[in-house]
Amino acid sequence: MTRYLIARLLGMIPMLIGISLLSFMIMQLAPGSPVEQAGAFMNAEASEQMGQTFRELYGLDRPLLEQYGDWLSRLVRLDFGLSMSLDRRPVLDKIVEALPLTVALNALSLLLVLALSIPIGVFSAARQQSIADRILTVIVFVGFSTPSFWLALLLMMLFGIQLGWLPVSWAGMPRLGEVSTWVWFQEAVRHSVLPVFCYSFGGLAVFSRYMRASMRDVLGTEFMTAARARGWSEWQAIWRHAFPNALLPLITLLGLSLPGLIGGSVILEQVFAIPGMGRLFWEAVMSRDYTLVMGVLTIGAVLTLIGNLLADIGYAVADPRIRHQQESTS
Amino acid sequence: MAILAIGASGCDRTPTASKQEKGDASGPVTGGTWIVGSIGDASTLLPLLATDSASQDIIGLVFCSLLRYGPDYEVLGDAAERYEILDGGLRIRIHLRKNVRWHDGEPVTVDDLVFTRQVALDPKTPTPYRSSFEAISELRKVDAYTADYVYETTYAPALNDLVGAAGSILPRHLLEGKDLLTSPLQRNPVGCGPYRFRRWEAKREIELVANNDWHRGRPNIDRYVYRIIPDQATMFLELMNFGIDQMGLRPQQYARQTAAPRFRDNFRKFRYTGFNYTYLGYNLTRPLFQDIRVRRAIGHAIDREAILKGVNFGLGQVATGPYRPGMWYYKQVTADPAYDPGTAKDLLAAAGYTDHDGDGVIDRNGVPFKFEIVTNQGNLQRKQVAEIIQDSLRKLGIEVSIRIVEWSAFLEEFIYKKRFDAVILGWNTGIDPDQYDIWHSSRTGPREFNFVGYRNPEVDELLIAGRRTFDKEQRKAIYGRFQDILAWEQPYTFLYISDSLPAVHNRVRGIRLAEAGIMYNFEDWWIPRAQQGFHHKQ
């Protein structure tokens, strides 16, 4: 197992280099550059000379591979470089500012999704084609297909303006230090209700349908027939025997959700005025802030690879069949 | 300054406002917090570097400038007490006030002016405003509070420059010998304006506090908060929920969403002509558009009133040239092509375009009249304008296709390389009528602003002559002729000018709508004591 882990971790290195090289090249191929964003054009007072100043400042006047090598050698020392925007702040600072909020909101929504979609999936599978199953199916698919910004605005109008129960957006969130920790915590909860709901609503369908399908497969197996034959009640059989087996595919899904934790929803962050990763990345791409884009992409790539690894490990831990197979091959 | 007409095309329509103002017998008092909503965050808080409007909003409050505009765009002193135009415009003498201080207590002197110009001229400083400093051939220090700005030739936009970028002042004692780009002052500025900087939380808000020692008297409102809300619909909901006090409305919001009692009882909305126009620009290097008759025909075919109504809810004016109505140099031109599809058809026929082969598309020498309009992504109005134009021209047998391209790609692939037939874009217009950079034939290079390739020797001469005199009547005549030529030759079809549509909470007093809008006297705004504890139901 240890050897397997080390092999997997080492295997990630060339993969990461490949991913970053590809991202770096694709990004530079896109028309435009950070120079335009600095106001060098469409501003009647700008000049070609200023564009040149910026290209030198950002190092964009050097060959592409040299720029990439430079970036990579800094990355090895965990230096993500300076943002290619006017403020020239370290990329890491910008990411660290945006990350906690996005991770917290995403983690909360993921928990909510799991808490709701697992029971929904199990129930739907056990009561297949019943009225309740159909109603649940309709609800989760409505959630899946509702445009999130539209739902968000409706909820903001209802709970923010009409009823006045919740804040409209994140914009009025007080700072820690401005108010006591307790008040700040309460405010954080109040400010999170609508975003977390909107983040989760769309995700319900995916997880609950997965759960339903995987539960259905398990329900048809022979050991379930055996369990029923031994006189277990239907629900006992489901929770004791079917459920652990049906959870296995969710491990993969969870592993794949890990990078999603740092990638905020651009649209919802925009609508709720949340200063998170989604907006950071979107704005970085739109303004061709190469270093910031690369920073976010790299962290995302690392997390994706780690997520895959964790999913594989989780699988091995949860499923003895896979564990034994691995042990016999390695 | 001669003002021809008030360009403000509408005014405050909330009947309760004036009644309330009368009730405040106490007169202006200090105190309170004012929260303004903004779509975008600032990028840097140092003058010379800032190019975006969010940064400039804050810089305008934190820093002082040499000169400033009054309510009718008359040039007034700010850090300068007064100015003199000497030697027939070759020298402008500036007398600084002696009581202007940086927020750390140091006096603002001519040394700061000299230093600011040095920084701007340093090739290592990435400033888009270098050309305004380059126009000044020498900056002579007469004494600590008197300076002479010397010009090689008479340069009329100079005064405008000294209100704007060339009038920026950087604190020499804090920045000398330091790298501007890595200076902590970028995010923590020390200025000389009515408000001091307090804090900036990226993508959330910027807070300023009143400067008690300001040379023009302490501003009334204690705290100014600039709150970043990237979505316009959310911003409006925050306004209605009293999370912010002021925002710029979109035409749709102004026209459709302000009828609710909650809005009418709590807010005032204003409407005045903005400093921007939207146009359809033709690539004049394409043979198709070299015939004036063709360009005028398209002008006659486009119903600009309908466009204004359709995409802007009628909140604006039809544009007939590059200038804002209400400015002293604006001319009511007669050569502007009025909406008249019949004339359009005749002009096209005269230029040789009729439907010879009966396929519904007009043609000349076997070549059908087809072209593509390109505009940038993310601006719904421009897309809609393109669609309306497409439809109008289809009726004349002209086949128009539309291409929407993301901004950077749009500049790089279409504008810089001049690979377009026609574009829909907008310009922000300045206060001075100088338009050299957009229309002079020497400005057609890559990355220059005359990208449609307009060349007219008379216009070239006019644009230079307009820079060579400070005489307002002469300039008015020069730029009047310039407007006539543009209206006749139609290198652009000027489409419309949008109104600025701010909404403000009605607890604030002291707003005086003028030619310059409402923000020019923000220091004089005040909030009655009873309503200062207002913030904030969250």
CSV table of N, CA and C in Angstrom, one decimal, chain B residues 274-353:
chain,number,residue,atom,x,y,z
B,274,GLY,N,-25.2,62.0,-20.3
B,274,GLY,CA,-23.9,61.4,-20.0
B,274,GLY,C,-22.8,61.8,-20.9
B,275,PHE,N,-21.6,61.4,-20.7
B,275,PHE,CA,-20.5,61.7,-21.5
B,275,PHE,C,-20.0,60.6,-22.3
B,276,ASN,N,-21.0,60.0,-23.1
B,276,ASN,CA,-20.6,58.9,-23.9
B,276,ASN,C,-21.5,58.8,-25.1
B,277,TYR,N,-21.1,58.3,-26.2
B,277,TYR,CA,-22.0,58.0,-27.3
B,277,TYR,C,-21.7,56.7,-27.9
B,278,THR,N,-22.7,56.1,-28.5
B,278,THR,CA,-22.6,54.8,-29.2
B,278,THR,C,-22.7,55.1,-30.7
B,279,TYR,N,-21.8,54.4,-31.4
B,279,TYR,CA,-21.8,54.7,-32.9
B,279,TYR,C,-21.6,53.5,-33.7
B,280,LEU,N,-22.0,53.6,-34.9
B,280,LEU,CA,-21.7,52.5,-35.9
B,280,LEU,C,-20.5,53.1,-36.8
B,281,GLY,N,-19.4,52.5,-36.6
B,281,GLY,CA,-18.2,53.0,-37.4
B,281,GLY,C,-17.9,52.2,-38.6
B,282,TYR,N,-17.5,52.8,-39.7
B,282,TYR,CA,-17.2,52.1,-40.9
B,282,TYR,C,-15.8,52.0,-41.2
B,283,ASN,N,-15.3,50.9,-41.6
B,283,ASN,CA,-13.9,50.7,-42.0
B,283,ASN,C,-13.7,51.4,-43.4
B,284,LEU,N,-13.2,52.6,-43.3
B,284,LEU,CA,-13.1,53.5,-44.5
B,284,LEU,C,-12.1,53.0,-45.5
B,285,THR,N,-11.3,52.0,-45.2
B,285,THR,CA,-10.3,51.5,-46.1
B,285,THR,C,-11.0,50.5,-47.0
B,286,ARG,N,-12.2,50.1,-46.7
B,286,ARG,CA,-12.9,49.1,-47.5
B,286,ARG,C,-13.6,49.9,-48.6
B,287,PRO,N,-13.5,49.4,-49.9
B,287,PRO,CA,-14.1,50.1,-51.0
B,287,PRO,C,-15.6,50.3,-50.8
B,288,LEU,N,-16.2,49.3,-50.2
B,288,LEU,CA,-17.7,49.4,-50.0
B,288,LEU,C,-18.1,50.7,-49.3
B,289,PHE,N,-17.3,51.2,-48.3
B,289,PHE,CA,-17.7,52.3,-47.5
B,289,PHE,C,-17.0,53.6,-47.9
B,290,GLN,N,-16.3,53.6,-49.1
B,290,GLN,CA,-15.6,54.8,-49.5
B,290,GLN,C,-16.5,55.8,-50.1
B,291,ASP,N,-17.7,55.4,-50.5
B,291,ASP,CA,-18.6,56.3,-51.1
B,291,ASP,C,-19.5,56.9,-50.1
B,292,ILE,N,-19.4,58.3,-50.0
B,292,ILE,CA,-20.2,59.0,-49.0
B,292,ILE,C,-21.7,58.6,-49.1
B,293,ARG,N,-22.2,58.5,-50.3
B,293,ARG,CA,-23.6,58.2,-50.5
B,293,ARG,C,-24.0,56.9,-49.8
B,294,VAL,N,-23.1,55.9,-49.8
B,294,VAL,CA,-23.4,54.6,-49.2
B,294,VAL,C,-23.6,54.8,-47.7
B,295,ARG,N,-22.6,55.6,-47.1
B,295,ARG,CA,-22.6,55.8,-45.7
B,295,ARG,C,-23.9,56.6,-45.3
B,296,ARG,N,-24.2,57.6,-46.1
B,296,ARG,CA,-25.3,58.5,-45.8
B,296,ARG,C,-26.6,57.7,-45.9
B,297,ALA,N,-26.6,56.8,-46.9
B,297,ALA,CA,-27.8,55.9,-47.1
B,297,ALA,C,-28.1,55.1,-45.8
B,298,ILE,N,-27.0,54.5,-45.3
B,298,ILE,CA,-27.2,53.7,-44.1
B,298,ILE,C,-27.7,54.6,-43.0
B,299,GLY,N,-27.1,55.8,-42.9
B,299,GLY,CA,-27.6,56.7,-41.9
B,299,GLY,C,-29.1,57.0,-42.0
B,300,HIS,N,-29.5,57.2,-43.2
B,300,HIS,CA,-30.9,57.5,-43.4
B,300,HIS,C,-31.8,56.3,-43.1
B,301,ALA,N,-31.2,55.1,-43.2
B,301,ALA,CA,-32.0,53.9,-43.1
B,301,ALA,C,-32.2,53.5,-41.6
B,302,ILE,N,-31.4,54.1,-40.7
B,302,ILE,CA,-31.4,53.7,-39.3
B,302,ILE,C,-32.3,54.7,-38.5
B,303,ASP,N,-33.3,54.1,-37.9
B,303,ASP,CA,-34.2,54.9,-37.0
B,303,ASP,C,-33.6,55.0,-35.6
B,304,ARG,N,-32.9,56.1,-35.4
B,304,ARG,CA,-32.2,56.2,-34.1
B,304,ARG,C,-33.1,56.4,-32.9
B,305,GLU,N,-34.2,57.1,-33.2
B,305,GLU,CA,-35.2,57.3,-32.1
B,305,GLU,C,-35.7,55.9,-31.7
B,306,ALA,N,-36.0,55.0,-32.6
B,306,ALA,CA,-36.5,53.7,-32.3
B,306,ALA,C,-35.4,52.9,-31.5
B,307,ILE,N,-34.1,53.1,-31.9
B,307,ILE,CA,-33.1,52.4,-31.2
B,307,ILE,C,-33.0,52.9,-29.8
B,308,LEU,N,-33.0,54.2,-29.6
B,308,LEU,CA,-33.0,54.8,-28.3
B,308,LEU,C,-34.1,54.3,-27.4
B,309,LYS,N,-35.3,54.2,-28.0
B,309,LYS,CA,-36.4,53.7,-27.3
B,309,LYS,C,-36.3,52.2,-27.0
B,310,GLY,N,-35.9,51.5,-28.0
B,310,GLY,CA,-35.8,50.0,-27.8
B,310,GLY,C,-34.7,49.5,-26.9
B,311,VAL,N,-33.6,50.1,-26.9
B,311,VAL,CA,-32.5,49.5,-26.1
B,311,VAL,C,-32.2,50.4,-24.9
B,312,ASN,N,-32.7,51.6,-24.9
B,312,ASN,CA,-32.3,52.5,-23.7
B,312,ASN,C,-33.5,53.1,-23.1
B,313,PHE,N,-34.7,52.5,-23.3
B,313,PHE,CA,-35.9,53.0,-22.8
B,313,PHE,C,-36.1,54.5,-23.0
B,314,GLY,N,-35.6,55.0,-24.1
B,314,GLY,CA,-35.7,56.4,-24.4
B,314,GLY,C,-34.9,57.3,-23.5
B,315,LEU,N,-34.1,56.8,-22.6
B,315,LEU,CA,-33.4,57.6,-21.6
B,315,LEU,C,-32.0,58.0,-22.2
B,316,GLY,N,-32.1,59.0,-23.0
B,316,GLY,CA,-30.9,59.5,-23.7
B,316,GLY,C,-31.3,60.4,-24.8
B,317,GLN,N,-30.4,60.7,-25.7
B,317,GLN,CA,-30.7,61.5,-26.9
B,317,GLN,C,-30.1,60.9,-28.1
B,318,VAL,N,-30.6,61.2,-29.3
B,318,VAL,CA,-30.0,60.8,-30.5
B,318,VAL,C,-28.8,61.6,-30.7
B,319,ALA,N,-27.7,60.9,-31.1
B,319,ALA,CA,-26.4,61.6,-31.3
B,319,ALA,C,-26.3,62.1,-32.7
B,320,THR,N,-25.8,63.3,-32.9
B,320,THR,CA,-25.6,63.7,-34.3
B,320,THR,C,-24.1,64.0,-34.5
B,321,GLY,N,-23.3,63.8,-33.5
B,321,GLY,CA,-21.9,64.1,-33.7
B,321,GLY,C,-21.2,63.6,-32.4
B,322,PRO,N,-19.9,63.9,-32.3
B,322,PRO,CA,-19.1,63.4,-31.2
B,322,PRO,C,-19.3,64.2,-29.9
B,323,TYR,N,-20.1,65.2,-29.9
B,323,TYR,CA,-20.1,66.1,-28.7
B,323,TYR,C,-21.4,65.9,-27.9
B,324,ARG,N,-21.3,66.3,-26.6
B,324,ARG,CA,-22.4,66.2,-25.8
B,324,ARG,C,-23.3,67.5,-25.9
B,325,PRO,N,-24.6,67.3,-26.1
B,325,PRO,CA,-25.4,68.5,-26.2
B,325,PRO,C,-25.3,69.3,-24.9
B,326,GLY,N,-25.3,70.6,-24.9
B,326,GLY,CA,-25.2,71.4,-23.7
B,326,GLY,C,-23.8,71.9,-23.5
B,327,MET,N,-22.8,71.3,-24.1
B,327,MET,CA,-21.5,71.9,-24.0
B,327,MET,C,-21.4,73.1,-24.9
B,328,TRP,N,-20.5,74.1,-24.6
B,328,TRP,CA,-20.5,75.3,-25.3
B,328,TRP,C,-20.1,75.2,-26.8
B,329,TYR,N,-19.4,74.1,-27.1
B,329,TYR,CA,-19.0,73.9,-28.5
B,329,TYR,C,-19.9,73.1,-29.3
B,330,TYR,N,-21.0,72.6,-28.7
B,330,TYR,CA,-21.9,71.7,-29.4
B,330,TYR,C,-22.6,72.4,-30.4
B,331,LYS,N,-22.8,71.9,-31.6
B,331,LYS,CA,-23.5,72.5,-32.7
B,331,LYS,C,-24.7,71.7,-33.2
B,332,GLN,N,-25.8,72.3,-33.3
B,332,GLN,CA,-26.9,71.6,-33.9
B,332,GLN,C,-26.7,71.5,-35.4
B,333,VAL,N,-26.3,70.3,-35.9
B,333,VAL,CA,-25.9,70.2,-37.3
B,333,VAL,C,-27.1,70.0,-38.2
B,334,THR,N,-27.0,70.4,-39.4
B,334,THR,CA,-28.2,70.2,-40.3
B,334,THR,C,-27.9,69.1,-41.3
B,335,ALA,N,-26.6,68.7,-41.5
B,335,ALA,CA,-26.3,67.7,-42.5
B,335,ALA,C,-26.6,66.3,-42.0
B,336,ASP,N,-26.9,66.1,-40.7
B,336,ASP,CA,-27.2,64.8,-40.2
B,336,ASP,C,-28.3,64.1,-40.9
B,337,PRO,N,-28.1,62.9,-41.3
B,337,PRO,CA,-29.1,62.1,-42.1
B,337,PRO,C,-30.3,61.7,-41.2
B,338,ALA,N,-31.4,62.3,-41.5
B,338,ALA,CA,-32.6,62.0,-40.8
B,338,ALA,C,-33.2,60.6,-41.2
B,339,TYR,N,-34.0,60.0,-40.4
B,339,TYR,CA,-34.5,58.7,-40.8
B,339,TYR,C,-35.5,58.8,-42.0
B,340,ASP,N,-35.1,58.2,-43.0
B,340,ASP,CA,-35.9,58.3,-44.3
B,340,ASP,C,-35.5,57.2,-45.2
B,341,PRO,N,-36.1,56.0,-45.1
B,341,PRO,CA,-35.7,54.9,-46.0
B,341,PRO,C,-35.8,55.2,-47.5
B,342,GLY,N,-36.7,56.1,-47.9
B,342,GLY,CA,-36.9,56.4,-49.3
B,342,GLY,C,-35.6,57.1,-49.8
B,343,THR,N,-35.1,58.1,-49.1
B,343,THR,CA,-33.9,58.7,-49.5
B,343,THR,C,-32.7,57.7,-49.5
B,344,ALA,N,-32.7,56.8,-48.5
B,344,ALA,CA,-31.7,55.8,-48.4
B,344,ALA,C,-31.6,55.0,-49.7
B,345,LYS,N,-32.8,54.6,-50.1
B,345,LYS,CA,-32.9,53.8,-51.3
B,345,LYS,C,-32.4,54.5,-52.6
B,346,ASP,N,-32.8,55.8,-52.7
B,346,ASP,CA,-32.4,56.6,-53.8
B,346,ASP,C,-30.9,56.8,-53.8
B,347,LEU,N,-30.3,57.0,-52.6
B,347,LEU,CA,-28.8,57.2,-52.6
B,347,LEU,C,-28.1,55.9,-53.0
B,348,LEU,N,-28.6,54.8,-52.6
B,348,LEU,CA,-28.0,53.5,-52.9
B,348,LEU,C,-28.1,53.3,-54.4
B,349,ALA,N,-29.3,53.7,-55.0
B,349,ALA,CA,-29.4,53.5,-56.4
B,349,ALA,C,-28.4,54.4,-57.2
B,350,ALA,N,-28.3,55.7,-56.6
B,350,ALA,CA,-27.4,56.6,-57.3
B,350,ALA,C,-25.9,56.1,-57.2
B,351,ALA,N,-25.6,55.3,-56.1
B,351,ALA,CA,-24.3,54.8,-56.0
B,351,ALA,C,-24.1,53.5,-56.8
B,352,GLY,N,-25.2,53.1,-57.5
B,352,GLY,CA,-25.1,51.9,-58.4
B,352,GLY,C,-25.7,50.6,-57.7
B,353,TYR,N,-26.2,50.7,-56.6
B,353,TYR,CA,-26.7,49.5,-55.9
B,353,TYR,C,-28.2,49.4,-56.1
